[in-house]
Amino acid sequence: MRVVTVEQSFGLENLGVKEREIPSPRAGEVLVRVGAASLNYRDLLMVRGLYNPKQKLPLIPCSDGAGVVSAVGEGVTRFRVGDRVMPTFAQGWLAGEPSREKLMATTLGGPLDGMLCEYRALHESGLVAVPEHLDLEQAATLPCAGLTAWRALFDHGGLLPGQWVLVQGTGGVSVFALQFAKQMGAKVIATTSSNDKAERLRAMGADLVINYRETPNWSKPARDATGGRGVDVIVEVGGAGTLEQSLRAIKMGGRVSLIGVLAGGSGEISLFPVLMQDVRVQGVIVGSREHFEQMCRAISASKMVPVVDKVFALEHTIEAMQHMAAGAHFGKVVIKVQ
Ligand SMILES: NC(=O)c1ccc[n+]([C@@H]2O[C@H](COP(=O)([O-])OP(=O)(O)OC[C@H]3O[C@@H](n4cnc5c(N)ncnc54)[C@H](OP(=O)(O)O)[C@@H]3O)[C@@H](O)[C@H]2O)c1
C-alpha cells in the first residue's frame, strides 16, 4: 500500500510516498481502506517539527480521514465490512473529561501514525460512523476541525438560538463554526483578510463580515452590530494576536473558546477585561468520541455538508500543505487517498 511519511527529518520537503505492507487487523481492530484525509494546521506544524520536536520519525501525518471497513479482527462488534467510518482524533478519549492518559499518547498524525495511507488498522473503539449523506472526502474533514468548532460553540460556548457568534478567518474550524451557528439560528460576525472570501462568507449567511486587515480594531464594528451589548460566543483561532480584540468585542459574561494561535501563541495581554466582564476564556482540545457522535447526529439531522476547498492527489501532499500554509483556502483542504 502507499503511505505518505516524513522519513528521517522534519520539513515539508521530506514528505514522500512510500510502499508498506497492508496491516492485518488484530483482535478488536478494524482495517480501514482510507478514501480521503484532510489537513489541519496542526498537521503542517507536525511535519515541520514545530508541534512536537520530539516526535519519533518516520511518521504518517494527518489525524483526519474517512474510509470503508475492509476487514475486522477477532471480537469486533461495533462495525462490519463495508461500513464507512472516521477515526477519532484522540483514540483513547471515548467519553467524559479529557485527561493526559486519554489524550497525550493516543492522537493520530502524531504521536501515532495518521491517515495519509491506503489502509489503517485501528481499534474499533476509535471509530465513528460516517453520516449517510456525506461522501468520504466530506467526512474526512470532521474529526478535528468539525468537532473543535462544534465543542467551541455548544459544549463550551453554550450557544443559544438568536445569540451572536464571532468567527475569525476562513480556515477549517471557522467555516464549520459559521455553518453550525447559522444552522442553529445564531447571528454570525466573521472576520477575514480577503474581500473575495468576504463575499463567500456573506453567501453562507454571515450577518456581518469585517476585513481584519483593513479594520484592525474590528471589535468596534462587531460590538456595534450587537447593539453595543457584545458578542455571546467567540471562536478564537488567532490567539495572542487577536485575543485583545476579542475581549473588547465579547459581552459581559460571554465565552471565548480558545482554539488556535494562528496570530501568536504568547504575548502581553491585559487580564482586566476578563475579570471585569466576568468572561469565561475556555481552552478547547477537539473532543471525545461521545462528542463526535453527538455532532454527527446533528449533521445527519440537518444534512449539513462541510465546505471542501480543494482536493489534492496523495502524491501532491506537499502542494496541499503549501496551499494551506499560504492561507489560500476557504474551509477544508482534502487529500484523495484512493
Ligand atoms: N485546540 C484544538 O483542538 C484545535 C483544533 C483544530 C485547530 N486548532 C487550531 O486552530 C487554528 C485554526 O485551525 P484551522 O485548521 O482552521 O486553520 P487554517 O484552516 O489553516 O486557517 C487559516 C485561516 O485562518 C485565518 N487567519 C489567520 N490569521 C488570522 C488572524 N490574525 N485573524 C483572523 N483570522 C486569521 C485566515 O483566514 P483569511 O484568509 O480569511 O484571513 C487563514 O486563511 C490553528 O491554530 C489550529 O492549530 C486547534
PDB file of C-alpha atoms and ligand atoms in Angstrom, residues 41 144 148 168-173 191-193 197 212 237 242 259-263 284-286 324 327 329, ligand 1:
ATOM      1  CA  TYR A  41      -2.934  23.401  10.660  1.00  0.00           C
ATOM      2  CA  CYS A 144     -10.671  17.514  14.239  1.00  0.00           C
ATOM      3  CA  THR A 148     -13.481  21.519  17.568  1.00  0.00           C
ATOM      4  CA  GLN A 168     -12.129  34.537  12.805  1.00  0.00           C
ATOM      5  CA  GLY A 169     -10.860  33.934   9.265  1.00  0.00           C
ATOM      6  CA  THR A 170     -11.963  31.328   6.775  1.00  0.00           C
ATOM      7  CA  GLY A 171      -9.957  28.249   7.802  1.00  0.00           C
ATOM      8  CA  GLY A 172     -11.440  24.850   8.528  1.00  0.00           C
ATOM      9  CA  VAL A 173     -12.560  25.447  12.115  1.00  0.00           C
ATOM     10  CA  THR A 191     -13.566  38.332  10.007  1.00  0.00           C
ATOM     11  CA  THR A 192     -11.289  37.719   7.021  1.00  0.00           C
ATOM     12  CA  SER A 193      -8.263  39.284   5.333  1.00  0.00           C
ATOM     13  CA  LYS A 197     -13.600  35.424   0.844  1.00  0.00           C
ATOM     14  CA  TYR A 212      -9.386  42.425   9.824  1.00  0.00           C
ATOM     15  CA  VAL A 237      -8.371  30.883  16.420  1.00  0.00           C
ATOM     16  CA  THR A 242      -6.443  38.590  18.309  1.00  0.00           C
ATOM     17  CA  ILE A 259      -8.772  27.115  19.951  1.00  0.00           C
ATOM     18  CA  GLY A 260      -5.772  28.289  17.995  1.00  0.00           C
ATOM     19  CA  VAL A 261      -2.770  30.505  17.837  1.00  0.00           C
ATOM     20  CA  LEU A 262      -2.631  31.495  14.160  1.00  0.00           C
ATOM     21  CA  ALA A 263      -1.700  35.055  15.165  1.00  0.00           C
ATOM     22  CA  VAL A 284     -10.740  23.618  23.589  1.00  0.00           C
ATOM     23  CA  ILE A 285      -8.962  20.426  22.622  1.00  0.00           C
ATOM     24  CA  VAL A 286     -11.035  18.753  19.907  1.00  0.00           C
ATOM     25  CA  MET A 324      -2.898  25.504   3.412  1.00  0.00           C
ATOM     26  CA  GLY A 327      -3.880  30.630   3.716  1.00  0.00           C
ATOM     27  CA  HIS A 329      -8.047  28.085   1.186  1.00  0.00           C
TER      28      HIS A 329
HETATM   29  N1  LIG B   1      -7.478  23.263  20.025  1.00  0.00           N
HETATM   30  C1  LIG B   1      -7.869  22.392  19.107  1.00  0.00           C
HETATM   31  O1  LIG B   1      -8.379  21.330  19.434  1.00  0.00           O
HETATM   32  C2  LIG B   1      -7.700  22.738  17.674  1.00  0.00           C
HETATM   33  C3  LIG B   1      -8.352  22.007  16.682  1.00  0.00           C
HETATM   34  C4  LIG B   1      -8.250  22.426  15.358  1.00  0.00           C
HETATM   35  C5  LIG B   1      -7.477  23.545  15.060  1.00  0.00           C
HETATM   36  N2  LIG B   1      -6.817  24.185  16.049  1.00  0.00           N
HETATM   37  C6  LIG B   1      -6.031  25.387  15.790  1.00  0.00           C
HETATM   38  O2  LIG B   1      -6.946  26.384  15.373  1.00  0.00           O
HETATM   39  C7  LIG B   1      -6.339  27.237  14.431  1.00  0.00           C
HETATM   40  C8  LIG B   1      -7.175  27.216  13.163  1.00  0.00           C
HETATM   41  O3  LIG B   1      -7.111  25.930  12.593  1.00  0.00           O
HETATM   42  P1  LIG B   1      -7.609  25.688  11.123  1.00  0.00           P
HETATM   43  O4  LIG B   1      -7.288  24.264  10.797  1.00  0.00           O
HETATM   44  O5  LIG B   1      -8.995  26.172  10.960  1.00  0.00           O
HETATM   45  O6  LIG B   1      -6.586  26.634  10.355  1.00  0.00           O
HETATM   46  P2  LIG B   1      -6.500  27.045   8.869  1.00  0.00           P
HETATM   47  O7  LIG B   1      -7.539  26.301   8.071  1.00  0.00           O
HETATM   48  O8  LIG B   1      -5.111  26.928   8.436  1.00  0.00           O
HETATM   49  O9  LIG B   1      -6.908  28.597   8.952  1.00  0.00           O
HETATM   50  C9  LIG B   1      -6.219  29.540   8.214  1.00  0.00           C
HETATM   51  C10 LIG B   1      -7.028  30.831   8.127  1.00  0.00           C
HETATM   52  O10 LIG B   1      -7.038  31.470   9.378  1.00  0.00           O
HETATM   53  C11 LIG B   1      -7.245  32.841   9.168  1.00  0.00           C
HETATM   54  N3  LIG B   1      -6.338  33.668   9.988  1.00  0.00           N
HETATM   55  C12 LIG B   1      -5.011  33.654  10.034  1.00  0.00           C
HETATM   56  N4  LIG B   1      -4.575  34.641  10.846  1.00  0.00           N
HETATM   57  C13 LIG B   1      -5.668  35.286  11.308  1.00  0.00           C
HETATM   58  C14 LIG B   1      -5.900  36.403  12.149  1.00  0.00           C
HETATM   59  N5  LIG B   1      -4.906  37.082  12.678  1.00  0.00           N
HETATM   60  N6  LIG B   1      -7.187  36.763  12.381  1.00  0.00           N
HETATM   61  C15 LIG B   1      -8.206  36.084  11.843  1.00  0.00           C
HETATM   62  N7  LIG B   1      -8.055  35.029  11.018  1.00  0.00           N
HETATM   63  C16 LIG B   1      -6.802  34.647  10.759  1.00  0.00           C
HETATM   64  C17 LIG B   1      -7.009  33.126   7.701  1.00  0.00           C
HETATM   65  O11 LIG B   1      -8.298  33.405   7.122  1.00  0.00           O
HETATM   66  P3  LIG B   1      -8.486  34.518   5.980  1.00  0.00           P
HETATM   67  O12 LIG B   1      -7.699  34.000   4.795  1.00  0.00           O
HETATM   68  O13 LIG B   1      -9.930  34.555   5.777  1.00  0.00           O
HETATM   69  O14 LIG B   1      -7.930  35.793   6.519  1.00  0.00           O
HETATM   70  C18 LIG B   1      -6.425  31.824   7.183  1.00  0.00           C
HETATM   71  O15 LIG B   1      -6.793  31.550   5.855  1.00  0.00           O
HETATM   72  C19 LIG B   1      -4.915  26.718  14.266  1.00  0.00           C
HETATM   73  O16 LIG B   1      -4.080  27.432  15.151  1.00  0.00           O
HETATM   74  C20 LIG B   1      -5.011  25.272  14.684  1.00  0.00           C
HETATM   75  O17 LIG B   1      -3.794  24.736  15.129  1.00  0.00           O
HETATM   76  C21 LIG B   1      -6.910  23.807  17.341  1.00  0.00           C
END
